[in-house]
Amino acid sequence: MTNNNKTPEKKELKPKKVGIIRWGALIPLVIFITLTGLYLNFLFAGHLRWILATGATQANQAEVNIADLSLNFKEAKYRFNDIQITDPKKPTHNRLQIESIEGEFSWDALLRMRVKINHAAINGITTDTPRKTPGELVIESVTQKVVGKDSAIGEELREAKKAGLSTVASQQEGNVLENVAAILGGSDPSEQLNNIKGELAIVKRSEEIKQRIKSQKKRWEQVQEKVGGPKFVEKTKARINRLAKTKVKKIQDAAAAIKELKSIKKEVKEKVGTAKTEIKQIKQEISELKQLSRGLSKLADKDIEQLEKRLNIPKIDTGSMAQGIFENYLRAKLGPYAKYLDMGKEYLPAKKSTEKSAKSSSSNKSSSFTPQARAKGHNYSFGKQGSYPRIWLQQGVISGHQQADNGVSKVKGNITDLSSNQALLGRPTKIKIDGQYPVNDQIFSKSKSVTFGLKKARGSLLLAGTISGGLLDFTIKNTFKKSQYNIQSNSRDLEAILKESVTGLRTIQVNGTIKGPIAKPKIKLRSNLSNALESGIKRGVNKRIAAAKAKVKAMVDGVLKGERGALDNLINKSGNGSLKKLNGKAAKILNLRKSADRKISDLKGAQKKKAKDKVKAQAKKKGKKLLKKFKKLW
Amino acid sequence: MTLILKQIFGLLKVLNSDTGSNQIASGIAFGLILGFIPALSLQTVFTFVLILIFRVQLGAVLISAFFFAFPAYLFDHTFNQLGSYILEMEGLRSLFTTLYAMPIIPYTRMFNSLVMGATAMAFMLFPLVFVIFRFLIIKYREKVVAKIKDTKLFKMLQATALYKWYHKYDQIYG
């Protein structure tokens, strides 16, 4: 026991003295860093290439090969060589083959937690190139390998192509040439016009006016009654005659007759007054009806316009002809690039609002200070003018070429200063795409009645412009040289017109602009082809349009003339008849008044004479009495 | 997992020994930094390097980081407000602009209000946590460990052959 207790004391070891630094951890740390460095230098590129190729194969559903990937960490460079993307519907061919993709980052920016790509290039893009060995398909890799042109896949591909073509065709339908064909190939509108005659606004309005004339006519008849019927004139005349025959034995007899005649005169005067007022009223009403009748002419213009629409008589807007013919074509050509713009939209600055611009203008001098909401916390930006934006592609280059049976295709593109913050960079994004390509069976306008396009030509496209504040400002120059046209129409006239229009026009130039927001840019185009078509079509088509319009006008004018004539007849017959009748009645009544006046005058004369005679008789009597008295005196 | 368990057992051992109170207290303080700062940033990497280079008790760091991550989650809103307050200070604007444009510094991600708030809070609390935990460890050893060592049960355990063997092993291999 004692021994046991002593033994540990003897053998007791002092604990190791340890310092503040953990030297033991430094060596593993150094080894770890060295191994990581060696891995990144020698193995990482190979592994990354395998990961990318495998991931891309899964995404593409067909084999994707990357021949080589080299990374240079010191200079922050990368380069992919010979990328082949198998077409899953045609595994013997690549849907896309790229000679190389290379880029160089800026270490200076990376150290500042920014991404600046000094230079990026996608070189030698070709499509539909044959593969050395057919690519493996992801779905069929277990059960089936590569199939040739006559396989189900080939059939599917052909169907897909057909579907694609029909989509393009449907997009190009209904443009300006279809309108031209509609005129030249259209049927005679006369028959249609006759069928819709009853629907004309003139006819409808004329019916309304006729109804109004009928109701007016009723009123006018009532007015005749109001002024006095034929019995009134006869009765009054008889009364006047009866009074005129009054034997004036006494003065009082004449006075009574005069009184009655005066009352007749008053009555007659009232009737005359009513007649005059009604005549005035009727005249006004007739004038209004005539005005309504004349108003039909205005409706005629509307009728012509409506009929032209109904008969599809188009207005040939030759100014928009280039737009109509080439817009769909250019949209289809530029569509694939729009996809990349959409992808880059995240990094492109949005259209500035007034509030933002005010803010930035005040802060740009020293620093921009913009908090951005995030899931956790807010990111503050302390950038100043000229400093690196979050992401900046200083220069990107794209190039491709393809040799096909129908000629060589070349494309060369350049993009500069694509950044996440243009205000910080102080430069807009510039894009330039320059390409030459063969044109074979390119249809610009296809419809049931007309096909217009190019059989063969040598095309070139130059697109250049800037993107600033989310707005596009581009110019397009599209040229087709050595053009051979493909013009077909079921209207011989149209075919002749179109062929004649383009005779001698071997080089087509389509120039224009693309402006506005990235999502909805406005394309404006002008072309020498449209000018040539304009003059040709104007000559041929305008004649047809004018003839069709003249037919419509003649028809409407005819209807108008007929309706107006009928209305005028009705107005004259009803209105003027009533007026004549009323005037005659008024004249007769007026005669009664005159007759009454005469009778009154006669009676007054008789009354006067009677009074004179009476005075004379009295004087005679008094004279006789005086003579008798005088004789007595003598 | 073995490494983590080893570190945790190491923590318990050091906690109950007479030495290493600074190692444990600094480990807890470093754990506070790692627990508070939300994202992988330059300061967390720097803290890791310091932990590896200096003899900081790793078990204490891991346990501390694990436990401080919970209050940090609850205080996210406060950190965010503190960070926003600091980042919006007019007086510091030019300093932040300079730092933002400097190399390496943006990797601290201190332009983010949450990271800035959490970092500021962690560095402010670092010395305080160190001092408090050092004091608590010393007191724990004085009051609790001494009492346990004085118990009959512990003395009985010390008398066993197994304990003696372990004690010798520990002295030799640490």
PDB file of N, CA and C in Angstrom, chain A residues 14-95:
ATOM      1  N   LYS A  14       5.545  16.135 -14.941  1.00  0.00           N
ATOM      2  CA  LYS A  14       5.053  17.522 -14.953  1.00  0.00           C
ATOM      3  C   LYS A  14       4.228  17.744 -16.220  1.00  0.00           C
ATOM      4  N   PRO A  15       3.057  18.402 -16.136  1.00  0.00           N
ATOM      5  CA  PRO A  15       2.268  18.663 -17.343  1.00  0.00           C
ATOM      6  C   PRO A  15       3.052  19.546 -18.306  1.00  0.00           C
ATOM      7  N   LYS A  16       2.772  19.265 -19.587  1.00  0.00           N
ATOM      8  CA  LYS A  16       3.527  19.999 -20.613  1.00  0.00           C
ATOM      9  C   LYS A  16       3.203  21.482 -20.528  1.00  0.00           C
ATOM     10  N   LYS A  17       4.205  22.287 -20.671  1.00  0.00           N
ATOM     11  CA  LYS A  17       3.986  23.743 -20.694  1.00  0.00           C
ATOM     12  C   LYS A  17       3.511  24.122 -22.102  1.00  0.00           C
ATOM     13  N   VAL A  18       2.383  24.742 -22.180  1.00  0.00           N
ATOM     14  CA  VAL A  18       1.873  25.122 -23.515  1.00  0.00           C
ATOM     15  C   VAL A  18       1.806  26.626 -23.628  1.00  0.00           C
ATOM     16  N   GLY A  19       2.169  27.133 -24.762  1.00  0.00           N
ATOM     17  CA  GLY A  19       2.154  28.574 -24.982  1.00  0.00           C
ATOM     18  C   GLY A  19       0.806  29.043 -25.493  1.00  0.00           C
ATOM     19  N   ILE A  20       0.730  30.321 -25.784  1.00  0.00           N
ATOM     20  CA  ILE A  20      -0.546  30.913 -26.234  1.00  0.00           C
ATOM     21  C   ILE A  20      -0.881  30.517 -27.677  1.00  0.00           C
ATOM     22  N   ILE A  21       0.166  30.242 -28.475  1.00  0.00           N
ATOM     23  CA  ILE A  21      -0.065  29.887 -29.890  1.00  0.00           C
ATOM     24  C   ILE A  21      -0.131  28.373 -30.053  1.00  0.00           C
ATOM     25  N   ARG A  22      -1.102  27.960 -30.835  1.00  0.00           N
ATOM     26  CA  ARG A  22      -1.314  26.529 -31.062  1.00  0.00           C
ATOM     27  C   ARG A  22      -0.468  26.105 -32.264  1.00  0.00           C
ATOM     28  N   TRP A  23       0.804  25.865 -32.021  1.00  0.00           N
ATOM     29  CA  TRP A  23       1.714  25.542 -33.117  1.00  0.00           C
ATOM     30  C   TRP A  23       1.286  24.254 -33.822  1.00  0.00           C
ATOM     31  N   GLY A  24       0.719  23.367 -33.071  1.00  0.00           N
ATOM     32  CA  GLY A  24       0.307  22.082 -33.640  1.00  0.00           C
ATOM     33  C   GLY A  24      -0.723  22.203 -34.742  1.00  0.00           C
ATOM     34  N   ALA A  25      -1.499  23.304 -34.716  1.00  0.00           N
ATOM     35  CA  ALA A  25      -2.564  23.475 -35.720  1.00  0.00           C
ATOM     36  C   ALA A  25      -2.060  24.145 -36.990  1.00  0.00           C
ATOM     37  N   LEU A  26      -0.914  24.803 -36.855  1.00  0.00           N
ATOM     38  CA  LEU A  26      -0.424  25.581 -38.014  1.00  0.00           C
ATOM     39  C   LEU A  26       0.005  24.680 -39.166  1.00  0.00           C
ATOM     40  N   ILE A  27       0.689  23.589 -38.823  1.00  0.00           N
ATOM     41  CA  ILE A  27       1.200  22.691 -39.872  1.00  0.00           C
ATOM     42  C   ILE A  27       0.021  22.081 -40.661  1.00  0.00           C
ATOM     43  N   PRO A  28      -1.000  21.518 -39.968  1.00  0.00           N
ATOM     44  CA  PRO A  28      -2.149  21.021 -40.760  1.00  0.00           C
ATOM     45  C   PRO A  28      -2.796  22.104 -41.607  1.00  0.00           C
ATOM     46  N   LEU A  29      -2.834  23.317 -41.051  1.00  0.00           N
ATOM     47  CA  LEU A  29      -3.451  24.433 -41.801  1.00  0.00           C
ATOM     48  C   LEU A  29      -2.669  24.721 -43.074  1.00  0.00           C
ATOM     49  N   VAL A  30      -1.351  24.737 -42.922  1.00  0.00           N
ATOM     50  CA  VAL A  30      -0.492  24.996 -44.090  1.00  0.00           C
ATOM     51  C   VAL A  30      -0.658  23.862 -45.102  1.00  0.00           C
ATOM     52  N   ILE A  31      -0.687  22.627 -44.580  1.00  0.00           N
ATOM     53  CA  ILE A  31      -0.845  21.474 -45.485  1.00  0.00           C
ATOM     54  C   ILE A  31      -2.190  21.579 -46.219  1.00  0.00           C
ATOM     55  N   PHE A  32      -3.235  21.953 -45.480  1.00  0.00           N
ATOM     56  CA  PHE A  32      -4.572  22.068 -46.079  1.00  0.00           C
ATOM     57  C   PHE A  32      -4.587  23.126 -47.192  1.00  0.00           C
ATOM     58  N   ILE A  33      -3.961  24.256 -46.885  1.00  0.00           N
ATOM     59  CA  ILE A  33      -3.936  25.342 -47.882  1.00  0.00           C
ATOM     60  C   ILE A  33      -3.137  24.898 -49.113  1.00  0.00           C
ATOM     61  N   THR A  34      -2.014  24.235 -48.877  1.00  0.00           N
ATOM     62  CA  THR A  34      -1.174  23.786 -49.997  1.00  0.00           C
ATOM     63  C   THR A  34      -1.934  22.782 -50.870  1.00  0.00           C
ATOM     64  N   LEU A  35      -2.580  21.839 -50.197  1.00  0.00           N
ATOM     65  CA  LEU A  35      -3.330  20.825 -50.964  1.00  0.00           C
ATOM     66  C   LEU A  35      -4.453  21.464 -51.771  1.00  0.00           C
ATOM     67  N   THR A  36      -5.144  22.419 -51.132  1.00  0.00           N
ATOM     68  CA  THR A  36      -6.237  23.119 -51.845  1.00  0.00           C
ATOM     69  C   THR A  36      -5.679  23.816 -53.081  1.00  0.00           C
ATOM     70  N   GLY A  37      -4.547  24.485 -52.882  1.00  0.00           N
ATOM     71  CA  GLY A  37      -3.910  25.188 -53.999  1.00  0.00           C
ATOM     72  C   GLY A  37      -3.549  24.227 -55.117  1.00  0.00           C
ATOM     73  N   LEU A  38      -2.963  23.098 -54.736  1.00  0.00           N
ATOM     74  CA  LEU A  38      -2.555  22.107 -55.748  1.00  0.00           C
ATOM     75  C   LEU A  38      -3.778  21.543 -56.478  1.00  0.00           C
ATOM     76  N   TYR A  39      -4.829  21.292 -55.702  1.00  0.00           N
ATOM     77  CA  TYR A  39      -6.053  20.761 -56.316  1.00  0.00           C
ATOM     78  C   TYR A  39      -6.624  21.763 -57.319  1.00  0.00           C
ATOM     79  N   LEU A  40      -6.691  23.021 -56.879  1.00  0.00           N
ATOM     80  CA  LEU A  40      -7.249  24.047 -57.782  1.00  0.00           C
ATOM     81  C   LEU A  40      -6.409  24.175 -59.041  1.00  0.00           C
ATOM     82  N   ASN A  41      -5.091  24.014 -58.897  1.00  0.00           N
ATOM     83  CA  ASN A  41      -4.206  24.188 -60.047  1.00  0.00           C
ATOM     84  C   ASN A  41      -4.253  23.025 -61.021  1.00  0.00           C
ATOM     85  N   PHE A  42      -4.311  21.810 -60.473  1.00  0.00           N
ATOM     86  CA  PHE A  42      -4.141  20.656 -61.349  1.00  0.00           C
ATOM     87  C   PHE A  42      -5.408  19.842 -61.623  1.00  0.00           C
ATOM     88  N   LEU A  43      -6.302  19.784 -60.657  1.00  0.00           N
ATOM     89  CA  LEU A  43      -7.449  18.886 -60.831  1.00  0.00           C
ATOM     90  C   LEU A  43      -8.801  19.587 -60.974  1.00  0.00           C
ATOM     91  N   PHE A  44      -8.889  20.776 -60.405  1.00  0.00           N
ATOM     92  CA  PHE A  44     -10.189  21.437 -60.349  1.00  0.00           C
ATOM     93  C   PHE A  44     -10.801  21.658 -61.740  1.00  0.00           C
ATOM     94  N   ALA A  45      -9.992  22.123 -62.701  1.00  0.00           N
ATOM     95  CA  ALA A  45     -10.499  22.408 -64.048  1.00  0.00           C
ATOM     96  C   ALA A  45     -11.135  21.172 -64.662  1.00  0.00           C
ATOM     97  N   GLY A  46     -10.465  20.015 -64.499  1.00  0.00           N
ATOM     98  CA  GLY A  46     -10.988  18.759 -65.057  1.00  0.00           C
ATOM     99  C   GLY A  46     -12.310  18.388 -64.407  1.00  0.00           C
ATOM    100  N   HIS A  47     -12.345  18.501 -63.086  1.00  0.00           N
ATOM    101  CA  HIS A  47     -13.581  18.164 -62.370  1.00  0.00           C
ATOM    102  C   HIS A  47     -14.718  19.123 -62.753  1.00  0.00           C
ATOM    103  N   LEU A  48     -14.378  20.409 -62.837  1.00  0.00           N
ATOM    104  CA  LEU A  48     -15.403  21.407 -63.197  1.00  0.00           C
ATOM    105  C   LEU A  48     -15.950  21.133 -64.604  1.00  0.00           C
ATOM    106  N   ARG A  49     -15.033  20.794 -65.529  1.00  0.00           N
ATOM    107  CA  ARG A  49     -15.443  20.482 -66.896  1.00  0.00           C
ATOM    108  C   ARG A  49     -16.419  19.299 -66.901  1.00  0.00           C
ATOM    109  N   TRP A  50     -16.093  18.263 -66.113  1.00  0.00           N
ATOM    110  CA  TRP A  50     -16.955  17.078 -66.042  1.00  0.00           C
ATOM    111  C   TRP A  50     -18.330  17.450 -65.445  1.00  0.00           C
ATOM    112  N   ILE A  51     -18.310  18.253 -64.375  1.00  0.00           N
ATOM    113  CA  ILE A  51     -19.579  18.653 -63.727  1.00  0.00           C
ATOM    114  C   ILE A  51     -20.441  19.459 -64.709  1.00  0.00           C
ATOM    115  N   LEU A  52     -19.809  20.414 -65.394  1.00  0.00           N
ATOM    116  CA  LEU A  52     -20.557  21.262 -66.338  1.00  0.00           C
ATOM    117  C   LEU A  52     -21.119  20.436 -67.491  1.00  0.00           C
ATOM    118  N   ALA A  53     -20.293  19.552 -68.037  1.00  0.00           N
ATOM    119  CA  ALA A  53     -20.739  18.724 -69.173  1.00  0.00           C
ATOM    120  C   ALA A  53     -21.880  17.816 -68.746  1.00  0.00           C
ATOM    121  N   THR A  54     -21.767  17.211 -67.559  1.00  0.00           N
ATOM    122  CA  THR A  54     -22.821  16.311 -67.083  1.00  0.00           C
ATOM    123  C   THR A  54     -24.116  17.082 -66.828  1.00  0.00           C
ATOM    124  N   GLY A  55     -23.982  18.232 -66.166  1.00  0.00           N
ATOM    125  CA  GLY A  55     -25.175  19.059 -65.878  1.00  0.00           C
ATOM    126  C   GLY A  55     -25.841  19.517 -67.160  1.00  0.00           C
ATOM    127  N   ALA A  56     -25.013  19.974 -68.119  1.00  0.00           N
ATOM    128  CA  ALA A  56     -25.563  20.458 -69.395  1.00  0.00           C
ATOM    129  C   ALA A  56     -26.222  19.320 -70.166  1.00  0.00           C
ATOM    130  N   THR A  57     -25.629  18.114 -70.090  1.00  0.00           N
ATOM    131  CA  THR A  57     -26.217  16.950 -70.767  1.00  0.00           C
ATOM    132  C   THR A  57     -27.612  16.674 -70.210  1.00  0.00           C
ATOM    133  N   GLN A  58     -27.732  16.730 -68.880  1.00  0.00           N
ATOM    134  CA  GLN A  58     -29.036  16.493 -68.252  1.00  0.00           C
ATOM    135  C   GLN A  58     -30.044  17.558 -68.691  1.00  0.00           C
ATOM    136  N   ALA A  59     -29.578  18.806 -68.736  1.00  0.00           N
ATOM    137  CA  ALA A  59     -30.475  19.908 -69.106  1.00  0.00           C
ATOM    138  C   ALA A  59     -30.872  19.815 -70.574  1.00  0.00           C
ATOM    139  N   ASN A  60     -29.926  19.397 -71.424  1.00  0.00           N
ATOM    140  CA  ASN A  60     -30.154  19.336 -72.877  1.00  0.00           C
ATOM    141  C   ASN A  60     -30.866  18.049 -73.306  1.00  0.00           C
ATOM    142  N   GLN A  61     -30.872  17.067 -72.390  1.00  0.00           N
ATOM    143  CA  GLN A  61     -31.436  15.734 -72.692  1.00  0.00           C
ATOM    144  C   GLN A  61     -30.659  15.019 -73.784  1.00  0.00           C
ATOM    145  N   ALA A  62     -29.468  15.508 -74.055  1.00  0.00           N
ATOM    146  CA  ALA A  62     -28.586  14.859 -75.041  1.00  0.00           C
ATOM    147  C   ALA A  62     -27.156  15.261 -74.716  1.00  0.00           C
ATOM    148  N   GLU A  63     -26.235  14.460 -75.219  1.00  0.00           N
ATOM    149  CA  GLU A  63     -24.830  14.629 -74.843  1.00  0.00           C
ATOM    150  C   GLU A  63     -24.289  16.036 -75.142  1.00  0.00           C
ATOM    151  N   VAL A  64     -23.581  16.564 -74.139  1.00  0.00           N
ATOM    152  CA  VAL A  64     -22.885  17.839 -74.316  1.00  0.00           C
ATOM    153  C   VAL A  64     -21.415  17.572 -74.021  1.00  0.00           C
ATOM    154  N   ASN A  65     -20.564  17.982 -74.931  1.00  0.00           N
ATOM    155  CA  ASN A  65     -19.127  17.738 -74.743  1.00  0.00           C
ATOM    156  C   ASN A  65     -18.387  19.063 -74.606  1.00  0.00           C
ATOM    157  N   ILE A  66     -17.479  19.059 -73.648  1.00  0.00           N
ATOM    158  CA  ILE A  66     -16.562  20.199 -73.533  1.00  0.00           C
ATOM    159  C   ILE A  66     -15.169  19.593 -73.680  1.00  0.00           C
ATOM    160  N   ALA A  67     -14.517  19.916 -74.775  1.00  0.00           N
ATOM    161  CA  ALA A  67     -13.239  19.268 -75.061  1.00  0.00           C
ATOM    162  C   ALA A  67     -12.178  19.657 -74.048  1.00  0.00           C
ATOM    163  N   ASP A  68     -12.177  20.906 -73.679  1.00  0.00           N
ATOM    164  CA  ASP A  68     -11.098  21.354 -72.809  1.00  0.00           C
ATOM    165  C   ASP A  68     -11.554  22.568 -71.998  1.00  0.00           C
ATOM    166  N   LEU A  69     -11.085  22.615 -70.763  1.00  0.00           N
ATOM    167  CA  LEU A  69     -11.348  23.798 -69.926  1.00  0.00           C
ATOM    168  C   LEU A  69     -10.050  24.155 -69.233  1.00  0.00           C
ATOM    169  N   SER A  70      -9.609  25.350 -69.448  1.00  0.00           N
ATOM    170  CA  SER A  70      -8.394  25.778 -68.744  1.00  0.00           C
ATOM    171  C   SER A  70      -8.712  27.001 -67.889  1.00  0.00           C
ATOM    172  N   LEU A  71      -8.161  26.970 -66.662  1.00  0.00           N
ATOM    173  CA  LEU A  71      -8.387  28.071 -65.728  1.00  0.00           C
ATOM    174  C   LEU A  71      -7.026  28.653 -65.341  1.00  0.00           C
ATOM    175  N   ASN A  72      -6.972  29.952 -65.289  1.00  0.00           N
ATOM    176  CA  ASN A  72      -5.747  30.600 -64.847  1.00  0.00           C
ATOM    177  C   ASN A  72      -6.128  31.527 -63.689  1.00  0.00           C
ATOM    178  N   PHE A  73      -5.845  31.029 -62.460  1.00  0.00           N
ATOM    179  CA  PHE A  73      -6.260  31.800 -61.284  1.00  0.00           C
ATOM    180  C   PHE A  73      -5.462  33.086 -61.124  1.00  0.00           C
ATOM    181  N   LYS A  74      -4.219  33.036 -61.549  1.00  0.00           N
ATOM    182  CA  LYS A  74      -3.362  34.213 -61.386  1.00  0.00           C
ATOM    183  C   LYS A  74      -3.914  35.390 -62.198  1.00  0.00           C
ATOM    184  N   GLU A  75      -4.327  35.103 -63.407  1.00  0.00           N
ATOM    185  CA  GLU A  75      -4.825  36.178 -64.275  1.00  0.00           C
ATOM    186  C   GLU A  75      -6.358  36.200 -64.348  1.00  0.00           C
ATOM    187  N   ALA A  76      -6.988  35.339 -63.551  1.00  0.00           N
ATOM    188  CA  ALA A  76      -8.450  35.237 -63.493  1.00  0.00           C
ATOM    189  C   ALA A  76      -9.058  35.023 -64.879  1.00  0.00           C
ATOM    190  N   LYS A  77      -8.484  34.046 -65.593  1.00  0.00           N
ATOM    191  CA  LYS A  77      -8.954  33.780 -66.963  1.00  0.00           C
ATOM    192  C   LYS A  77      -9.557  32.384 -67.043  1.00  0.00           C
ATOM    193  N   TYR A  78     -10.474  32.217 -67.968  1.00  0.00           N
ATOM    194  CA  TYR A  78     -11.014  30.884 -68.223  1.00  0.00           C
ATOM    195  C   TYR A  78     -11.168  30.710 -69.738  1.00  0.00           C
ATOM    196  N   ARG A  79     -11.110  29.457 -70.163  1.00  0.00           N
ATOM    197  CA  ARG A  79     -11.309  29.207 -71.596  1.00  0.00           C
ATOM    198  C   ARG A  79     -11.866  27.797 -71.797  1.00  0.00           C
ATOM    199  N   PHE A  80     -13.014  27.740 -72.430  1.00  0.00           N
ATOM    200  CA  PHE A  80     -13.604  26.457 -72.804  1.00  0.00           C
ATOM    201  C   PHE A  80     -13.343  26.262 -74.294  1.00  0.00           C
ATOM    202  N   ASN A  81     -12.909  25.073 -74.676  1.00  0.00           N
ATOM    203  CA  ASN A  81     -12.673  24.825 -76.100  1.00  0.00           C
ATOM    204  C   ASN A  81     -13.613  23.757 -76.629  1.00  0.00           C
ATOM    205  N   ASP A  82     -14.061  23.983 -77.814  1.00  0.00           N
ATOM    206  CA  ASP A  82     -14.887  23.025 -78.563  1.00  0.00           C
ATOM    207  C   ASP A  82     -16.057  22.464 -77.734  1.00  0.00           C
ATOM    208  N   ILE A  83     -17.063  23.251 -77.643  1.00  0.00           N
ATOM    209  CA  ILE A  83     -18.279  22.817 -76.938  1.00  0.00           C
ATOM    210  C   ILE A  83     -19.260  22.303 -77.992  1.00  0.00           C
ATOM    211  N   GLN A  84     -19.714  21.094 -77.789  1.00  0.00           N
ATOM    212  CA  GLN A  84     -20.658  20.508 -78.753  1.00  0.00           C
ATOM    213  C   GLN A  84     -21.943  20.134 -78.027  1.00  0.00           C
ATOM    214  N   ILE A  85     -23.031  20.697 -78.488  1.00  0.00           N
ATOM    215  CA  ILE A  85     -24.323  20.410 -77.857  1.00  0.00           C
ATOM    216  C   ILE A  85     -25.162  19.600 -78.832  1.00  0.00           C
ATOM    217  N   THR A  86     -25.362  18.342 -78.510  1.00  0.00           N
ATOM    218  CA  THR A  86     -26.087  17.439 -79.414  1.00  0.00           C
ATOM    219  C   THR A  86     -27.549  17.859 -79.538  1.00  0.00           C
ATOM    220  N   ASP A  87     -28.049  17.745 -80.757  1.00  0.00           N
ATOM    221  CA  ASP A  87     -29.471  18.014 -80.963  1.00  0.00           C
ATOM    222  C   ASP A  87     -30.246  16.767 -80.522  1.00  0.00           C
ATOM    223  N   PRO A  88     -31.077  16.862 -79.475  1.00  0.00           N
ATOM    224  CA  PRO A  88     -31.769  15.652 -78.994  1.00  0.00           C
ATOM    225  C   PRO A  88     -32.696  15.043 -80.039  1.00  0.00           C
ATOM    226  N   LYS A  89     -33.121  15.860 -81.031  1.00  0.00           N
ATOM    227  CA  LYS A  89     -34.017  15.317 -82.052  1.00  0.00           C
ATOM    228  C   LYS A  89     -33.265  14.810 -83.274  1.00  0.00           C
ATOM    229  N   LYS A  90     -31.976  15.057 -83.286  1.00  0.00           N
ATOM    230  CA  LYS A  90     -31.156  14.609 -84.414  1.00  0.00           C
ATOM    231  C   LYS A  90     -29.749  14.368 -83.866  1.00  0.00           C
ATOM    232  N   PRO A  91     -29.560  13.265 -83.175  1.00  0.00           N
ATOM    233  CA  PRO A  91     -28.310  13.050 -82.428  1.00  0.00           C
ATOM    234  C   PRO A  91     -27.065  12.961 -83.283  1.00  0.00           C
ATOM    235  N   THR A  92     -27.228  12.825 -84.596  1.00  0.00           N
ATOM    236  CA  THR A  92     -26.052  12.788 -85.470  1.00  0.00           C
ATOM    237  C   THR A  92     -25.463  14.179 -85.660  1.00  0.00           C
ATOM    238  N   HIS A  93     -26.216  15.161 -85.235  1.00  0.00           N
ATOM    239  CA  HIS A  93     -25.792  16.552 -85.424  1.00  0.00           C
ATOM    240  C   HIS A  93     -25.802  17.311 -84.093  1.00  0.00           C
ATOM    241  N   ASN A  94     -25.008  18.365 -84.090  1.00  0.00           N
ATOM    242  CA  ASN A  94     -25.037  19.279 -82.936  1.00  0.00           C
ATOM    243  C   ASN A  94     -26.044  20.369 -83.225  1.00  0.00           C
ATOM    244  N   ARG A  95     -26.835  20.703 -82.218  1.00  0.00           N
ATOM    245  CA  ARG A  95     -27.719  21.860 -82.412  1.00  0.00           C
ATOM    246  C   ARG A  95     -26.894  23.142 -82.342  1.00  0.00           C
TER     247      ARG A  95
END
